[in-house]
Short mmCIF file of C-alpha atoms in Angstrom, two decimals:
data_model
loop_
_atom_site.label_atom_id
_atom_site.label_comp_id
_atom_site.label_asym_id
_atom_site.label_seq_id
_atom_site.Cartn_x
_atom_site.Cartn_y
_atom_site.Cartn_z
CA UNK S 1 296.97 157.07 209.03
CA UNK S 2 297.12 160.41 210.13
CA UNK S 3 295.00 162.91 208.25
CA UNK S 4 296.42 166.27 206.87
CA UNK S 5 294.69 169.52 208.27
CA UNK S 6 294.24 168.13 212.04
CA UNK S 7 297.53 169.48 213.09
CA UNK S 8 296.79 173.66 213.06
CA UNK S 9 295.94 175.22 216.82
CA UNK S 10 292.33 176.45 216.29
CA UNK S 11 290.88 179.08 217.70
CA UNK S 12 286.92 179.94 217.99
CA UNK S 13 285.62 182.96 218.72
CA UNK S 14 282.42 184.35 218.68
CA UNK S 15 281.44 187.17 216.08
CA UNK S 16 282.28 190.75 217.33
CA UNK S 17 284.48 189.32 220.44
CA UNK S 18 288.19 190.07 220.26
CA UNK S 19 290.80 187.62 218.75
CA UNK S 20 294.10 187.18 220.21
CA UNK S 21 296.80 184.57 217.78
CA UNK S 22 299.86 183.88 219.53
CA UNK S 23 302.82 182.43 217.93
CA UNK S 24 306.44 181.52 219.44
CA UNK S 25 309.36 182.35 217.47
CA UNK S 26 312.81 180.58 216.96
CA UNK S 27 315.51 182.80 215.85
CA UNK S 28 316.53 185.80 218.44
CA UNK S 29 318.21 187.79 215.85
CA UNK S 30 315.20 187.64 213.85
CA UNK S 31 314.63 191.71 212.88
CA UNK S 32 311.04 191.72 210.74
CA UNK S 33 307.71 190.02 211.47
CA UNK S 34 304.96 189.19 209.50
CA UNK S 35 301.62 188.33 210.32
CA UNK S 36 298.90 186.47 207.27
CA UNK S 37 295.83 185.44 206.54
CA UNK S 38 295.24 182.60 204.38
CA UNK S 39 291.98 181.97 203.38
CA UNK S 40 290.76 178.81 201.59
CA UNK S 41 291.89 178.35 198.30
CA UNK S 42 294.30 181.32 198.05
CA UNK S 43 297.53 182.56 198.50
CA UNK S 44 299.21 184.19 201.67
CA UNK S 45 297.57 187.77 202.65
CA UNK S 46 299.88 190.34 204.04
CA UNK S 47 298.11 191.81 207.23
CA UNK S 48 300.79 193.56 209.70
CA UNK S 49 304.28 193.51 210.08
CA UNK S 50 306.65 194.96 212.77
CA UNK S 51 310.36 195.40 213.36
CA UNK S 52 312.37 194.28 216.16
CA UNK S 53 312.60 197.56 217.45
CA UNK S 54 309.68 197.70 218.08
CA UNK S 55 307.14 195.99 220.56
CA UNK S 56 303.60 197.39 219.20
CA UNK S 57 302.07 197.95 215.91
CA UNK S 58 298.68 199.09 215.45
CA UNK S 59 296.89 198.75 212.32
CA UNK S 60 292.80 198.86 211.37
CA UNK S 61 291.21 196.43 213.90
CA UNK S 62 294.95 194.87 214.00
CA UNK S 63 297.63 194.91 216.34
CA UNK S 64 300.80 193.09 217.00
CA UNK S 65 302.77 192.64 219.79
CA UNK S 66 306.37 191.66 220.34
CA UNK S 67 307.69 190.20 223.38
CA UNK S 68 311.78 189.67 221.89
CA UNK S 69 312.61 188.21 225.80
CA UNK S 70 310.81 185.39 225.61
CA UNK S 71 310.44 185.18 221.45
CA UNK S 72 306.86 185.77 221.08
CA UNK S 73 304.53 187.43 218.83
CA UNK S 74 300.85 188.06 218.70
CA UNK S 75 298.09 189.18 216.83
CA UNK S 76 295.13 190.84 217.95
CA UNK S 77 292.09 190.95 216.26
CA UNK S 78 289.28 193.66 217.39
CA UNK S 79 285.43 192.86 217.14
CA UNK S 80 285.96 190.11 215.02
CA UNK S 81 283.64 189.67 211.59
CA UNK S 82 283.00 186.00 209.90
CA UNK S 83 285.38 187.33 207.18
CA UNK S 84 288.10 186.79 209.55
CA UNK S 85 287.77 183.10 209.34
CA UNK S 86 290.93 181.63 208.12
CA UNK S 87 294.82 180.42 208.85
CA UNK S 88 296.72 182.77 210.12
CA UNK S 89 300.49 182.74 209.76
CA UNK S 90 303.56 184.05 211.75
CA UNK S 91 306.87 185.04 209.79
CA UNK S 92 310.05 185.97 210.97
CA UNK S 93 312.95 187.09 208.71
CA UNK S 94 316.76 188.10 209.23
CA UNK S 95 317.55 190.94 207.03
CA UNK S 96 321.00 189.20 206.62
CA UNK S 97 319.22 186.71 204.42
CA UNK S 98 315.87 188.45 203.92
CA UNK S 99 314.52 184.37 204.07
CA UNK S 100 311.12 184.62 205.31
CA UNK S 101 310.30 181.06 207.78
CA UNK S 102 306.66 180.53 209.00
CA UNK S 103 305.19 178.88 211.95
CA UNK S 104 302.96 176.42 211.84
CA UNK S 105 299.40 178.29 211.87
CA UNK S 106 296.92 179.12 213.84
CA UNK S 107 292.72 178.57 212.36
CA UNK S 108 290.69 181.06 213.33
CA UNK S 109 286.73 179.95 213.15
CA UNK S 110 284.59 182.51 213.60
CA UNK S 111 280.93 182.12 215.10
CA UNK S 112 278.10 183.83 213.57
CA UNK U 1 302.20 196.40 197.45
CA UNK U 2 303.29 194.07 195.00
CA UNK U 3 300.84 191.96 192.96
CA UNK U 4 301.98 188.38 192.34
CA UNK U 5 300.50 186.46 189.16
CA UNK U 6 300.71 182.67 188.96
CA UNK U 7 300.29 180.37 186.25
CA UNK U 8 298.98 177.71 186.28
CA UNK U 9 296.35 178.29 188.90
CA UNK U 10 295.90 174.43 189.10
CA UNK U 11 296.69 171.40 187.48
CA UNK U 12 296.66 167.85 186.95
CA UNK U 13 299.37 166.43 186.19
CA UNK U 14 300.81 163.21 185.27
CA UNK U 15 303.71 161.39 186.98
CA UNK U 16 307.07 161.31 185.46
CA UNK U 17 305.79 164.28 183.68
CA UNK U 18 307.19 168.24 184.30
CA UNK U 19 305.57 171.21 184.79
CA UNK U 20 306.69 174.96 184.79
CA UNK U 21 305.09 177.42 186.85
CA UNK U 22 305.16 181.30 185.80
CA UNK U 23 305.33 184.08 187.74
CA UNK U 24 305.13 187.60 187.19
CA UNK U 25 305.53 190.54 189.45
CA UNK U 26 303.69 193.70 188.63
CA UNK U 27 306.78 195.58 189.54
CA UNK U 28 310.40 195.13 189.71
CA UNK U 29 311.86 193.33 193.03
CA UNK U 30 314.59 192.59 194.45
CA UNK U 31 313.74 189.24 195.99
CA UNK U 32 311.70 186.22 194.84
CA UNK U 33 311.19 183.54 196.84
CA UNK U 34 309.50 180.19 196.05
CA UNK U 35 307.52 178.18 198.35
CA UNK U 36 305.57 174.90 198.95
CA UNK U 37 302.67 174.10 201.11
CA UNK U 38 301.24 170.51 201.48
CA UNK U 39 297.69 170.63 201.88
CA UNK U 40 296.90 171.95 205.72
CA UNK U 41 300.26 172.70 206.56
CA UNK U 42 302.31 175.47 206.49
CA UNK U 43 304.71 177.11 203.95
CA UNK U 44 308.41 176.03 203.13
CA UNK U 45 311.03 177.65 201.21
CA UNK U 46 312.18 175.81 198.27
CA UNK U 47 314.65 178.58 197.23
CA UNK U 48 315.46 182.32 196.65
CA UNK U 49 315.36 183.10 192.74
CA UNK U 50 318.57 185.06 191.73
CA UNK U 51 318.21 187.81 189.22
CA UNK U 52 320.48 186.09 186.52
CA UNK U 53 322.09 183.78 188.39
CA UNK U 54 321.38 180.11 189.79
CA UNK U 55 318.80 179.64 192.48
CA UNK U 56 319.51 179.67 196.15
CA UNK U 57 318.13 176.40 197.24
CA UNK U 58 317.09 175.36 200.85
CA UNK U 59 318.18 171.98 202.67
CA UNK U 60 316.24 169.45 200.97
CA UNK U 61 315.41 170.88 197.75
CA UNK U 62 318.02 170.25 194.57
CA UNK U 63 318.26 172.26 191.46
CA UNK U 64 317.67 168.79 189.44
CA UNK U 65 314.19 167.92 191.02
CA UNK U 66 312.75 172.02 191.12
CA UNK U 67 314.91 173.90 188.52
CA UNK U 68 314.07 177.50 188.73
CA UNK U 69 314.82 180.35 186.69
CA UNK U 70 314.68 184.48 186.73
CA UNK U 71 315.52 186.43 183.98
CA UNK U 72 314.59 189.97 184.93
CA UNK U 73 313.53 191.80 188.33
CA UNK U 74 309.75 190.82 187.36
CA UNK U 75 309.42 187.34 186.06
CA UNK U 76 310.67 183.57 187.60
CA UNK U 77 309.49 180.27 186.95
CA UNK U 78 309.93 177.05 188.97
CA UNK U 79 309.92 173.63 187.47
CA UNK U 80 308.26 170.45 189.33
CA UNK U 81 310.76 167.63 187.44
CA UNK U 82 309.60 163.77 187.21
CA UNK U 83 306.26 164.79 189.55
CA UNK U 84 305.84 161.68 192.34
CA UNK U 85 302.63 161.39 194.04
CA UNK U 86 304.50 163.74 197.00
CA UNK U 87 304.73 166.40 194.90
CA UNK U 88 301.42 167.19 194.90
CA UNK U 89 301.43 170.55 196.75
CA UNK U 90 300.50 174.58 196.81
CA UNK U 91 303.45 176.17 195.05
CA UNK U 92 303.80 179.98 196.04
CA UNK U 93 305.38 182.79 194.44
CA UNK U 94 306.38 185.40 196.37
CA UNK U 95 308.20 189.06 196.61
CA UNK U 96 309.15 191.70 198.12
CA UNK U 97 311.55 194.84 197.61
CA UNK U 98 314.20 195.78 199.97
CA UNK U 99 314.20 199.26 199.00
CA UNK U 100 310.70 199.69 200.25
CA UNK U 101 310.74 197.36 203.58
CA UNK U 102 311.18 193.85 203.39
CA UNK U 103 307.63 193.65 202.94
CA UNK U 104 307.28 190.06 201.09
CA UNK U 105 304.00 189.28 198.89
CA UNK U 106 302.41 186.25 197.74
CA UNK U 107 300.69 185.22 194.55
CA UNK U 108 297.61 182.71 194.77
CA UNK U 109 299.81 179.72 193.91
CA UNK U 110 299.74 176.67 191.78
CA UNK U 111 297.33 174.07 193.28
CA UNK U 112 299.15 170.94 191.53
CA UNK U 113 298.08 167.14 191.87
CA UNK U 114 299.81 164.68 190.82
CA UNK U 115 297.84 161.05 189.26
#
């Protein structure tokens, strides 16, 4: 049978290179965005967030990008450090019913 | 930021048995949200807890099988009812405050398997 864990995108990138996550989103009139790390064994870890009216969001070593034409999001990672290993996570909301969705994940391995 | 406690952290549990999971907001909220998340996979609503009123649940998800409750603007607890095999999963707590941006936090969750 299929095994649980094979189905994330991964991503490896060597230590001190920059990261770059992208993730596709599905509702247009999504307004808020959400970007996490999950590391192993824990709970969700808010990293950046931007609104729809926005299209860049710069935070330390962070930055998000939002493309609302073609629904995409990304997050940028600068001069990456092995504590950056982990899943990261998309998350769009609608502030109609402030109902946060997720993508599926991204891993992010990174090389000593 | 809000900080989420969960408890249990992890468990064993049973099947046919139920379990209640607590969580507490440091802070009062105006959302809570619970969540699952099967092992390497990624996280889906089970319902919006409702500040003394019933649950909001999502497609797929009934208040008999995950029965949740929330007293105050700080505390909620979800029940795992008659635990199957498949209900071994992550279970997430989270919040957030619309007063102070939609910004929604997560606790550590429940790590539950079910024998």
């Amino acid at each position: 049978g299929e095994s649980v864990g094979l189905h994330l995108p991964t991503l490896s990138v060597q230590e001190g290179d920059n990261s770059i996550i992208n993730c596709a989103y599905s509702n247009s009139a999504s307004d808020y965005f959400i970007w996490y790390k999950q590391e192993s064994g824990k709970g969700p870890q808010f990293i950046i967030d931007i609104r729809s009216n926005m299209d860049k969001r710069q935070g330390q070593r962070v930055t998000v990008l939002l493309n609302k034409t073609v629904k995409h999001l990304s997050l940028q990672i600068a001069a990456t450090q092995p504590g950056d290993s982990a899943v990261y996570f998309c998350a769009e909301m609608n502030f109609g019913n402030e109902k946060l969705t997720f993508g599926t994940g991204t891993r992010l391995t990174i090389i000593p | 930021s809000a900080v989420i406690s969960q408890k249990p952290s992890r468990d064993i549990c049973q099947r046919g048995t139920s379990l209640t999971i607590q969580c507490q907001v440091d802070s009062q909220v105006t959302m809570m949200f619970w969540y699952r998340q099967q092992p390497g996979q990624s996280l889906t609503l089970i319902a919006t807890a409702n500040q003394g009123s019933e649950a909001t649940y999502e497609s797929g998800f009934v208040i008999d099988k995950f029965p949740i409750s929330r007293p105050n603007l700080t505390f909620s607890t979800l029940t795992v009812s008659n635990m199957s095999p498949e209900d071994s999963s992550i279970y997430l707590c989270s919040a957030g405050d619309r007063r102070s941006g939609n910004t929604i936090y997560f606790g550590e969750g429940s790590w539950l398997t079910v024998v």
